[in-house]
Amino acid sequence: MDGSLGDRHPPPSPKDETYPGMHEPIVDLELWDAAHAVLSGNRNQRAGRTRSNEPALLRGLILTGTGAAMTPHHTKKGNRRYCYYVSMDVIQKRPTAKLRGPQRRPAAMVEEAVIGEIRRLLRAPDVIARTARALKKERSDLDEGTVTATFTQFEDL
């Protein structure tokens, strides 16, 4: 056909005649083509881009009492997004009799606790001194004061 609406949408019918499934186009041709261009792309790449906006800080780093990895998940209610970590035991539907400890945790609570612990460790004098000694072996220009100043910049992050 000639690229007009006719090759995608049936032409509007006269008011006195009706045909099954024929109606005025709901979506204009430009929007239709744009939507199908997006849909024809790689859906896995689109999904990955969407998820990357909200990184899970502890992906692959936290475990349950049984040693199962906890993976990031989320649910939505209206415009709110609720992020949490869930055990692979739950995802793989393992018998609950063998599970120990919590299987789901709110992401914000877990991440705040971990970041708080990292902050505490970075302020500990013995950690700063040990780090300075280890770095001194590789870089003689670094002293404990430089390491301390660098660690305190973590708060800014």
CSV table of N, CA and C in Angstrom, one decimal:
chain,number,residue,atom,x,y,z
A,1,MET,N,0.8,-1.2,0.0
A,1,MET,CA,0.0,0.0,0.0
A,1,MET,C,0.9,1.2,0.0
A,2,ASP,N,0.2,2.4,0.1
A,2,ASP,CA,1.0,3.6,-0.1
A,2,ASP,C,1.5,4.2,1.2
A,3,GLY,N,1.4,3.6,2.3
A,3,GLY,CA,1.9,4.1,3.6
A,3,GLY,C,0.9,4.9,4.4
A,4,SER,N,-0.3,5.0,3.8
A,4,SER,CA,-1.3,5.8,4.6
A,4,SER,C,-1.9,5.0,5.7
A,5,LEU,N,-2.9,5.5,6.4
A,5,LEU,CA,-3.5,4.8,7.5
A,5,LEU,C,-4.1,3.5,7.0
A,6,GLY,N,-4.4,3.4,5.7
A,6,GLY,CA,-5.1,2.2,5.2
A,6,GLY,C,-4.4,0.9,5.4
A,7,ASP,N,-3.0,0.9,5.4
A,7,ASP,CA,-2.4,-0.4,5.5
A,7,ASP,C,-2.3,-0.8,6.9
A,8,ARG,N,-2.6,0.0,7.9
A,8,ARG,CA,-2.5,-0.5,9.3
A,8,ARG,C,-3.9,-0.5,10.0
A,9,HIS,N,-4.6,0.6,9.7
A,9,HIS,CA,-6.0,0.7,10.3
A,9,HIS,C,-7.0,0.7,9.2
A,10,PRO,N,-8.1,0.1,9.4
A,10,PRO,CA,-9.2,0.1,8.4
A,10,PRO,C,-9.7,1.6,8.2
A,11,PRO,N,-10.1,1.9,7.0
A,11,PRO,CA,-10.6,3.3,6.8
A,11,PRO,C,-11.9,3.5,7.6
A,12,PRO,N,-12.1,4.7,8.0
A,12,PRO,CA,-13.4,4.9,8.8
A,12,PRO,C,-14.6,4.6,7.9
A,13,SER,N,-15.5,4.0,8.5
A,13,SER,CA,-16.7,3.6,7.7
A,13,SER,C,-17.8,4.7,7.8
A,14,PRO,N,-18.6,4.7,6.7
A,14,PRO,CA,-19.7,5.7,6.7
A,14,PRO,C,-20.6,5.4,7.9
A,15,LYS,N,-21.2,6.4,8.5
A,15,LYS,CA,-22.0,6.2,9.7
A,15,LYS,C,-23.2,5.2,9.5
A,16,ASP,N,-23.7,5.1,8.3
A,16,ASP,CA,-24.8,4.2,8.2
A,16,ASP,C,-24.4,2.8,8.0
A,17,GLU,N,-23.1,2.5,7.7
A,17,GLU,CA,-22.6,1.1,7.6
A,17,GLU,C,-21.7,0.8,8.7
A,18,THR,N,-21.8,-0.4,9.3
A,18,THR,CA,-20.9,-0.9,10.3
A,18,THR,C,-20.4,-2.2,9.9
A,19,TYR,N,-19.1,-2.4,10.2
A,19,TYR,CA,-18.4,-3.7,10.0
A,19,TYR,C,-17.8,-4.1,11.3
A,20,PRO,N,-17.7,-5.4,11.5
A,20,PRO,CA,-17.1,-5.9,12.8
A,20,PRO,C,-15.7,-5.5,12.8
A,21,GLY,N,-15.3,-4.9,13.9
A,21,GLY,CA,-13.9,-4.6,14.2
A,21,GLY,C,-13.4,-3.3,13.6
A,22,MET,N,-14.2,-2.6,12.8
A,22,MET,CA,-13.8,-1.4,12.1
A,22,MET,C,-14.2,-0.2,13.0
A,23,HIS,N,-13.3,0.8,13.2
A,23,HIS,CA,-13.5,2.0,13.9
A,23,HIS,C,-12.5,3.0,13.6
A,24,GLU,N,-12.7,4.2,14.1
A,24,GLU,CA,-11.7,5.3,13.9
A,24,GLU,C,-10.4,4.8,14.7
A,25,PRO,N,-9.2,5.1,14.1
A,25,PRO,CA,-8.0,4.8,14.9
A,25,PRO,C,-8.0,5.4,16.2
A,26,ILE,N,-7.6,4.7,17.3
A,26,ILE,CA,-7.5,5.2,18.6
A,26,ILE,C,-6.2,5.9,18.8
A,27,VAL,N,-5.1,5.4,18.2
A,27,VAL,CA,-3.8,5.9,18.3
A,27,VAL,C,-3.3,6.4,16.9
A,28,ASP,N,-2.7,7.6,16.8
A,28,ASP,CA,-2.3,8.0,15.5
A,28,ASP,C,-1.1,7.2,15.0
A,29,LEU,N,-0.8,7.2,13.7
A,29,LEU,CA,0.2,6.3,13.1
A,29,LEU,C,1.6,6.6,13.7
A,30,GLU,N,1.9,7.8,13.9
A,30,GLU,CA,3.3,8.2,14.4
A,30,GLU,C,3.5,7.5,15.8
A,31,LEU,N,2.6,7.6,16.7
A,31,LEU,CA,2.7,7.0,18.0
A,31,LEU,C,2.7,5.5,17.9
A,32,TRP,N,1.9,4.9,17.1
A,32,TRP,CA,1.8,3.5,16.8
A,32,TRP,C,3.2,3.0,16.4
A,33,ASP,N,3.8,3.6,15.4
A,33,ASP,CA,5.1,3.2,14.9
A,33,ASP,C,6.2,3.4,16.0
A,34,ALA,N,6.1,4.4,16.8
A,34,ALA,CA,7.1,4.6,17.8
A,34,ALA,C,7.0,3.5,18.9
A,35,ALA,N,5.8,3.2,19.3
A,35,ALA,CA,5.6,2.2,20.3
A,35,ALA,C,6.1,0.8,19.7
A,36,HIS,N,5.8,0.5,18.5
A,36,HIS,CA,6.3,-0.8,18.0
A,36,HIS,C,7.8,-0.8,17.8
A,37,ALA,N,8.4,0.3,17.5
A,37,ALA,CA,9.9,0.4,17.4
A,37,ALA,C,10.5,0.0,18.8
A,38,VAL,N,9.9,0.6,19.9
A,38,VAL,CA,10.4,0.2,21.2
A,38,VAL,C,10.2,-1.2,21.5
A,39,LEU,N,9.0,-1.7,21.2
A,39,LEU,CA,8.7,-3.1,21.5
A,39,LEU,C,9.5,-4.1,20.7
A,40,SER,N,9.9,-3.7,19.5
A,40,SER,CA,10.7,-4.6,18.7
A,40,SER,C,12.2,-4.7,19.1
A,41,GLY,N,12.6,-3.8,20.0
A,41,GLY,CA,13.9,-3.8,20.5
A,41,GLY,C,14.1,-4.9,21.5
A,42,ASN,N,15.3,-5.1,22.0
A,42,ASN,CA,15.6,-6.2,22.9
A,42,ASN,C,15.0,-5.9,24.3
A,43,ARG,N,14.0,-6.7,24.7
A,43,ARG,CA,13.3,-6.4,25.9
A,43,ARG,C,14.1,-6.6,27.1
A,44,ASN,N,15.1,-7.5,27.1
A,44,ASN,CA,16.0,-7.7,28.2
A,44,ASN,C,16.9,-6.4,28.5
A,45,GLN,N,17.3,-5.8,27.4
A,45,GLN,CA,18.1,-4.5,27.6
A,45,GLN,C,17.2,-3.4,28.1
A,46,ARG,N,16.0,-3.3,27.7
A,46,ARG,CA,15.0,-2.3,28.2
A,46,ARG,C,14.8,-2.6,29.7
A,47,ALA,N,14.6,-3.8,30.1
A,47,ALA,CA,14.4,-4.1,31.5
A,47,ALA,C,15.6,-3.8,32.3
A,48,GLY,N,16.8,-4.1,31.8
A,48,GLY,CA,18.0,-3.8,32.6
A,48,GLY,C,18.2,-2.3,32.8
A,49,ARG,N,17.9,-1.5,31.8
A,49,ARG,CA,18.0,-0.1,31.9
A,49,ARG,C,17.1,0.4,33.0
A,50,THR,N,15.9,-0.1,33.0
A,50,THR,CA,14.9,0.4,33.9
A,50,THR,C,15.3,0.0,35.4
A,51,ARG,N,15.8,-1.2,35.6
A,51,ARG,CA,16.2,-1.6,36.9
A,51,ARG,C,17.5,-0.9,37.4
A,52,SER,N,18.3,-0.5,36.4
A,52,SER,CA,19.6,0.1,36.9
A,52,SER,C,19.4,1.5,37.5
A,53,ASN,N,18.2,2.1,37.4
A,53,ASN,CA,18.0,3.4,38.0
A,53,ASN,C,18.0,3.3,39.6
A,54,GLU,N,17.7,2.1,40.1
A,54,GLU,CA,17.7,1.9,41.5
A,54,GLU,C,18.6,0.8,41.9
A,55,PRO,N,19.9,1.1,42.1
A,55,PRO,CA,20.9,0.0,42.3
A,55,PRO,C,20.7,-0.6,43.7
A,56,ALA,N,20.9,-1.9,43.8
A,56,ALA,CA,20.9,-2.6,45.0
A,56,ALA,C,22.3,-2.6,45.5
A,57,LEU,N,22.6,-1.9,46.6
A,57,LEU,CA,24.0,-1.8,47.1
A,57,LEU,C,24.6,-3.1,47.5
A,58,LEU,N,23.7,-4.0,48.0
A,58,LEU,CA,24.3,-5.3,48.6
A,58,LEU,C,24.0,-6.5,47.7
A,59,ARG,N,23.7,-6.3,46.4
A,59,ARG,CA,23.5,-7.4,45.5
A,59,ARG,C,24.6,-8.4,45.6
A,60,GLY,N,24.3,-9.6,45.9
A,60,GLY,CA,25.2,-10.7,46.0
A,60,GLY,C,26.1,-10.7,47.2
A,61,LEU,N,25.9,-9.9,48.1
A,61,LEU,CA,26.8,-9.8,49.3
A,61,LEU,C,26.2,-10.2,50.6
A,62,ILE,N,24.8,-10.4,50.7
A,62,ILE,CA,24.3,-10.8,52.0
A,62,ILE,C,23.6,-12.2,51.9
A,63,LEU,N,23.7,-12.9,53.0
A,63,LEU,CA,23.2,-14.3,53.1
A,63,LEU,C,22.3,-14.4,54.2
A,64,THR,N,21.5,-15.5,54.2
A,64,THR,CA,20.6,-15.8,55.3
A,64,THR,C,21.3,-16.7,56.2
A,65,GLY,N,20.6,-17.2,57.3
A,65,GLY,CA,21.2,-18.1,58.3
A,65,GLY,C,21.5,-19.4,57.7
A,66,THR,N,20.9,-19.8,56.6
A,66,THR,CA,21.2,-21.1,55.9
A,66,THR,C,22.3,-21.0,54.9
A,67,GLY,N,22.7,-19.7,54.7
A,67,GLY,CA,23.8,-19.5,53.7
A,67,GLY,C,23.2,-19.2,52.3
A,68,ALA,N,21.9,-19.1,52.2
A,68,ALA,CA,21.3,-18.7,50.9
A,68,ALA,C,21.5,-17.2,50.6
A,69,ALA,N,21.8,-16.9,49.3
A,69,ALA,CA,22.0,-15.5,49.0
A,69,ALA,C,20.6,-14.8,49.1
A,70,MET,N,20.7,-13.5,49.4
A,70,MET,CA,19.5,-12.7,49.4
A,70,MET,C,19.6,-11.7,48.2
A,71,THR,N,18.6,-11.7,47.4
A,71,THR,CA,18.6,-10.9,46.1
A,71,THR,C,17.6,-9.8,46.2
A,72,PRO,N,17.9,-8.7,45.5
A,72,PRO,CA,17.0,-7.5,45.6
A,72,PRO,C,15.7,-7.8,44.8
A,73,HIS,N,14.6,-7.3,45.4
A,73,HIS,CA,13.3,-7.4,44.7
A,73,HIS,C,12.6,-6.1,45.1
A,74,HIS,N,11.5,-5.9,44.4
A,74,HIS,CA,10.6,-4.7,44.7
A,74,HIS,C,9.2,-5.0,44.4
A,75,THR,N,8.3,-4.3,45.0
A,75,THR,CA,6.9,-4.3,44.7
A,75,THR,C,6.5,-2.9,44.6
A,76,LYS,N,5.3,-2.7,43.9
A,76,LYS,CA,4.8,-1.3,43.7
A,76,LYS,C,3.4,-1.3,44.1
A,77,LYS,N,3.1,-0.2,44.8
A,77,LYS,CA,1.7,0.1,45.1
A,77,LYS,C,1.4,1.5,44.7
A,78,GLY,N,0.6,1.7,43.7
A,78,GLY,CA,0.5,3.0,43.2
A,78,GLY,C,1.8,3.5,42.6
A,79,ASN,N,2.2,4.7,43.0
A,79,ASN,CA,3.5,5.3,42.6
A,79,ASN,C,4.6,5.0,43.5
A,80,ARG,N,4.3,4.3,44.6
A,80,ARG,CA,5.4,3.9,45.6
A,80,ARG,C,6.1,2.6,45.2
A,81,ARG,N,7.4,2.6,45.4
A,81,ARG,CA,8.1,1.4,45.1
A,81,ARG,C,8.7,0.9,46.4
A,82,TYR,N,8.5,-0.3,46.8
A,82,TYR,CA,9.0,-0.9,48.0
A,82,TYR,C,10.1,-1.9,47.7
A,83,CYS,N,11.3,-1.6,48.1
A,83,CYS,CA,12.5,-2.4,47.8
A,83,CYS,C,12.8,-3.3,49.0
A,84,TYR,N,13.2,-4.5,48.7
A,84,TYR,CA,13.6,-5.4,49.8
A,84,TYR,C,14.5,-6.5,49.3
A,85,TYR,N,15.2,-7.2,50.2
A,85,TYR,CA,16.0,-8.3,49.8
A,85,TYR,C,15.2,-9.6,50.2
A,86,VAL,N,15.2,-10.6,49.4
A,86,VAL,CA,14.5,-11.8,49.7
A,86,VAL,C,15.5,-13.0,49.5
A,87,SER,N,15.3,-14.0,50.3
A,87,SER,CA,16.2,-15.1,50.3
A,87,SER,C,15.9,-16.0,49.0
A,88,MET,N,17.0,-16.6,48.5
A,88,MET,CA,16.8,-17.5,47.3
A,88,MET,C,16.0,-18.7,47.8
A,89,ASP,N,16.1,-19.0,49.1
A,89,ASP,CA,15.2,-20.1,49.6
A,89,ASP,C,13.8,-19.9,49.3
A,90,VAL,N,13.3,-18.7,49.5
A,90,VAL,CA,11.9,-18.3,49.3
A,90,VAL,C,11.6,-18.4,47.8
A,91,ILE,N,12.5,-17.8,47.0
A,91,ILE,CA,12.3,-17.7,45.5
A,91,ILE,C,12.3,-19.1,44.9
A,92,GLN,N,13.1,-20.0,45.4
A,92,GLN,CA,13.1,-21.4,44.9
A,92,GLN,C,12.1,-22.3,45.6
A,93,LYS,N,11.3,-21.7,46.5
A,93,LYS,CA,10.3,-22.5,47.2
A,93,LYS,C,10.8,-23.7,47.9
A,94,ARG,N,11.9,-23.5,48.7
A,94,ARG,CA,12.4,-24.6,49.5
A,94,ARG,C,11.5,-24.8,50.7
A,95,PRO,N,11.5,-26.0,51.3
A,95,PRO,CA,10.6,-26.2,52.4
A,95,PRO,C,10.9,-25.3,53.6
A,96,THR,N,9.9,-24.7,54.2
A,96,THR,CA,10.0,-23.7,55.2
A,96,THR,C,10.6,-24.3,56.5
A,97,ALA,N,10.4,-25.6,56.7
A,97,ALA,CA,10.9,-26.3,58.0
A,97,ALA,C,12.4,-26.1,58.1
A,98,LYS,N,13.1,-26.0,56.9
A,98,LYS,CA,14.6,-25.9,57.0
A,98,LYS,C,15.1,-24.5,57.0
A,99,LEU,N,14.2,-23.5,56.9
A,99,LEU,CA,14.7,-22.1,56.8
A,99,LEU,C,14.9,-21.6,58.3
A,100,ARG,N,15.9,-20.8,58.4
A,100,ARG,CA,16.2,-20.2,59.7
A,100,ARG,C,16.3,-18.7,59.5
A,101,GLY,N,15.8,-17.9,60.4
A,101,GLY,CA,15.9,-16.5,60.3
A,101,GLY,C,15.0,-15.8,59.3
A,102,PRO,N,15.1,-14.5,59.2
A,102,PRO,CA,14.2,-13.8,58.3
A,102,PRO,C,14.5,-14.1,56.9
A,103,GLN,N,13.5,-14.2,56.1
A,103,GLN,CA,13.7,-14.5,54.6
A,103,GLN,C,13.5,-13.2,53.8
A,104,ARG,N,12.9,-12.2,54.3
A,104,ARG,CA,12.8,-10.9,53.6
A,104,ARG,C,13.2,-9.8,54.6
A,105,ARG,N,13.8,-8.8,54.0
A,105,ARG,CA,14.2,-7.6,54.8
A,105,ARG,C,14.0,-6.4,53.9
A,106,PRO,N,13.5,-5.3,54.5
A,106,PRO,CA,13.4,-4.0,53.8
A,106,PRO,C,14.8,-3.6,53.3
A,107,ALA,N,15.0,-3.2,52.1
A,107,ALA,CA,16.3,-2.8,51.6
A,107,ALA,C,16.9,-1.6,52.3
A,108,ALA,N,16.1,-0.6,52.5
A,108,ALA,CA,16.6,0.6,53.2
A,108,ALA,C,17.1,0.3,54.6
A,109,MET,N,16.4,-0.6,55.3
A,109,MET,CA,16.9,-0.9,56.7
A,109,MET,C,18.2,-1.6,56.6
A,110,VAL,N,18.3,-2.6,55.7
A,110,VAL,CA,19.6,-3.4,55.6
A,110,VAL,C,20.7,-2.5,55.2
A,111,GLU,N,20.5,-1.7,54.1
A,111,GLU,CA,21.5,-0.9,53.6
A,111,GLU,C,22.0,0.2,54.5
A,112,GLU,N,21.0,0.8,55.3
A,112,GLU,CA,21.4,1.8,56.3
A,112,GLU,C,22.3,1.2,57.4
A,113,ALA,N,21.9,0.0,57.8
A,113,ALA,CA,22.7,-0.7,58.8
A,113,ALA,C,24.1,-1.0,58.4
A,114,VAL,N,24.3,-1.5,57.1
A,114,VAL,CA,25.6,-1.8,56.6
A,114,VAL,C,26.4,-0.5,56.4
A,115,ILE,N,25.8,0.5,55.9
A,115,ILE,CA,26.5,1.8,55.7
A,115,ILE,C,26.9,2.4,57.1
A,116,GLY,N,26.0,2.3,58.0
A,116,GLY,CA,26.4,2.7,59.4
A,116,GLY,C,27.6,2.0,60.0
A,117,GLU,N,27.6,0.7,59.8
A,117,GLU,CA,28.7,-0.1,60.3
A,117,GLU,C,30.0,0.2,59.5
A,118,ILE,N,29.9,0.5,58.2
A,118,ILE,CA,31.1,0.9,57.5
A,118,ILE,C,31.6,2.2,58.0
A,119,ARG,N,30.7,3.2,58.2
A,119,ARG,CA,31.1,4.5,58.8
A,119,ARG,C,31.8,4.3,60.1
A,120,ARG,N,31.3,3.4,61.0
A,120,ARG,CA,31.9,3.2,62.3
A,120,ARG,C,33.3,2.6,62.2
A,121,LEU,N,33.4,1.6,61.3
A,121,LEU,CA,34.7,1.0,61.1
A,121,LEU,C,35.7,2.0,60.5
A,122,LEU,N,35.3,2.9,59.6
A,122,LEU,CA,36.2,3.9,59.0
A,122,LEU,C,36.7,4.9,60.0
A,123,ARG,N,36.0,5.1,61.1
A,123,ARG,CA,36.4,6.0,62.2
A,123,ARG,C,37.2,5.4,63.3
A,124,ALA,N,37.3,4.1,63.3
A,124,ALA,CA,38.0,3.3,64.3
A,124,ALA,C,39.5,3.6,64.1
A,125,PRO,N,40.2,4.0,65.2
A,125,PRO,CA,41.6,4.3,65.1
A,125,PRO,C,42.5,3.1,64.7
A,126,ASP,N,42.1,1.9,65.2
A,126,ASP,CA,42.9,0.8,64.8
A,126,ASP,C,42.8,0.4,63.3
A,127,VAL,N,41.6,0.6,62.8
A,127,VAL,CA,41.4,0.3,61.3
A,127,VAL,C,42.2,1.3,60.5
A,128,ILE,N,42.1,2.6,60.9
A,128,ILE,CA,42.9,3.6,60.2
A,128,ILE,C,44.4,3.3,60.3
A,129,ALA,N,44.9,3.0,61.4
A,129,ALA,CA,46.3,2.7,61.6
A,129,ALA,C,46.8,1.5,60.8
A,130,ARG,N,46.0,0.4,60.8
A,130,ARG,CA,46.3,-0.8,60.0
A,130,ARG,C,46.3,-0.5,58.5
A,131,THR,N,45.3,0.3,58.1
A,131,THR,CA,45.2,0.6,56.7
A,131,THR,C,46.4,1.5,56.3
A,132,ALA,N,46.7,2.4,57.1
A,132,ALA,CA,47.9,3.3,56.8
A,132,ALA,C,49.2,2.5,56.7
A,133,ARG,N,49.4,1.5,57.6
A,133,ARG,CA,50.6,0.7,57.5
A,133,ARG,C,50.6,-0.2,56.2
A,134,ALA,N,49.4,-0.7,55.9
A,134,ALA,CA,49.4,-1.5,54.6
A,134,ALA,C,49.6,-0.7,53.4
A,135,LEU,N,49.0,0.5,53.4
A,135,LEU,CA,49.3,1.4,52.2
A,135,LEU,C,50.7,1.9,52.1
A,136,LYS,N,51.3,2.1,53.3
A,136,LYS,CA,52.7,2.6,53.3
A,136,LYS,C,53.7,1.7,52.6
A,137,LYS,N,53.3,0.4,52.6
A,137,LYS,CA,54.2,-0.6,51.9
A,137,LYS,C,54.1,-0.3,50.4
A,138,GLU,N,53.0,0.1,49.9
A,138,GLU,CA,52.8,0.3,48.4
A,138,GLU,C,53.1,1.8,48.0
A,139,ARG,N,52.7,2.7,48.9
A,139,ARG,CA,52.9,4.1,48.6
A,139,ARG,C,53.5,4.8,49.8
A,140,SER,N,54.8,5.1,49.7
A,140,SER,CA,55.5,5.7,50.8
A,140,SER,C,55.1,7.1,51.1
A,141,ASP,N,54.4,7.8,50.1
A,141,ASP,CA,54.0,9.1,50.3
A,141,ASP,C,52.8,9.3,51.2
A,142,LEU,N,52.1,8.2,51.5
A,142,LEU,CA,50.9,8.3,52.3
A,142,LEU,C,51.2,8.1,53.8
A,143,ASP,N,50.6,9.0,54.6
A,143,ASP,CA,50.8,8.8,56.0
A,143,ASP,C,49.4,8.6,56.7
A,144,GLU,N,49.4,8.4,58.0
A,144,GLU,CA,48.2,8.1,58.7
A,144,GLU,C,47.2,9.3,58.6
A,145,GLY,N,47.7,10.5,58.6
A,145,GLY,CA,46.9,11.7,58.5
A,145,GLY,C,46.1,11.7,57.1
A,146,THR,N,46.8,11.3,56.1
A,146,THR,CA,46.2,11.3,54.7
A,146,THR,C,45.1,10.2,54.7
A,147,VAL,N,45.4,9.1,55.3
A,147,VAL,CA,44.4,8.0,55.3
A,147,VAL,C,43.2,8.4,56.1
A,148,THR,N,43.4,9.0,57.3
A,148,THR,CA,42.3,9.5,58.1
A,148,THR,C,41.5,10.5,57.4
A,149,ALA,N,42.1,11.4,56.7
A,149,ALA,CA,41.3,12.5,56.0
A,149,ALA,C,40.5,11.8,54.9
A,150,THR,N,41.1,10.8,54.2
A,150,THR,CA,40.3,10.1,53.2
A,150,THR,C,39.2,9.4,53.7
A,151,PHE,N,39.4,8.7,54.8
A,151,PHE,CA,38.3,7.9,55.5
A,151,PHE,C,37.1,8.9,55.9
A,152,THR,N,37.5,10.0,56.4
A,152,THR,CA,36.4,10.9,56.9
A,152,THR,C,35.6,11.5,55.7
A,153,GLN,N,36.2,11.5,54.5
A,153,GLN,CA,35.5,11.9,53.3
A,153,GLN,C,34.4,10.9,52.9
A,154,PHE,N,34.4,9.7,53.5
A,154,PHE,CA,33.3,8.8,53.2
A,154,PHE,C,32.0,9.3,53.6
A,155,GLU,N,32.0,10.1,54.7
A,155,GLU,CA,30.7,10.7,55.2
A,155,GLU,C,30.1,11.6,54.1
A,156,ASP,N,30.9,12.2,53.2
A,156,ASP,CA,30.4,13.1,52.2
A,156,ASP,C,29.7,12.3,51.1
A,157,LEU,N,30.2,11.0,50.9
A,157,LEU,CA,29.6,10.2,49.9
A,157,LEU,C,28.2,9.8,50.3
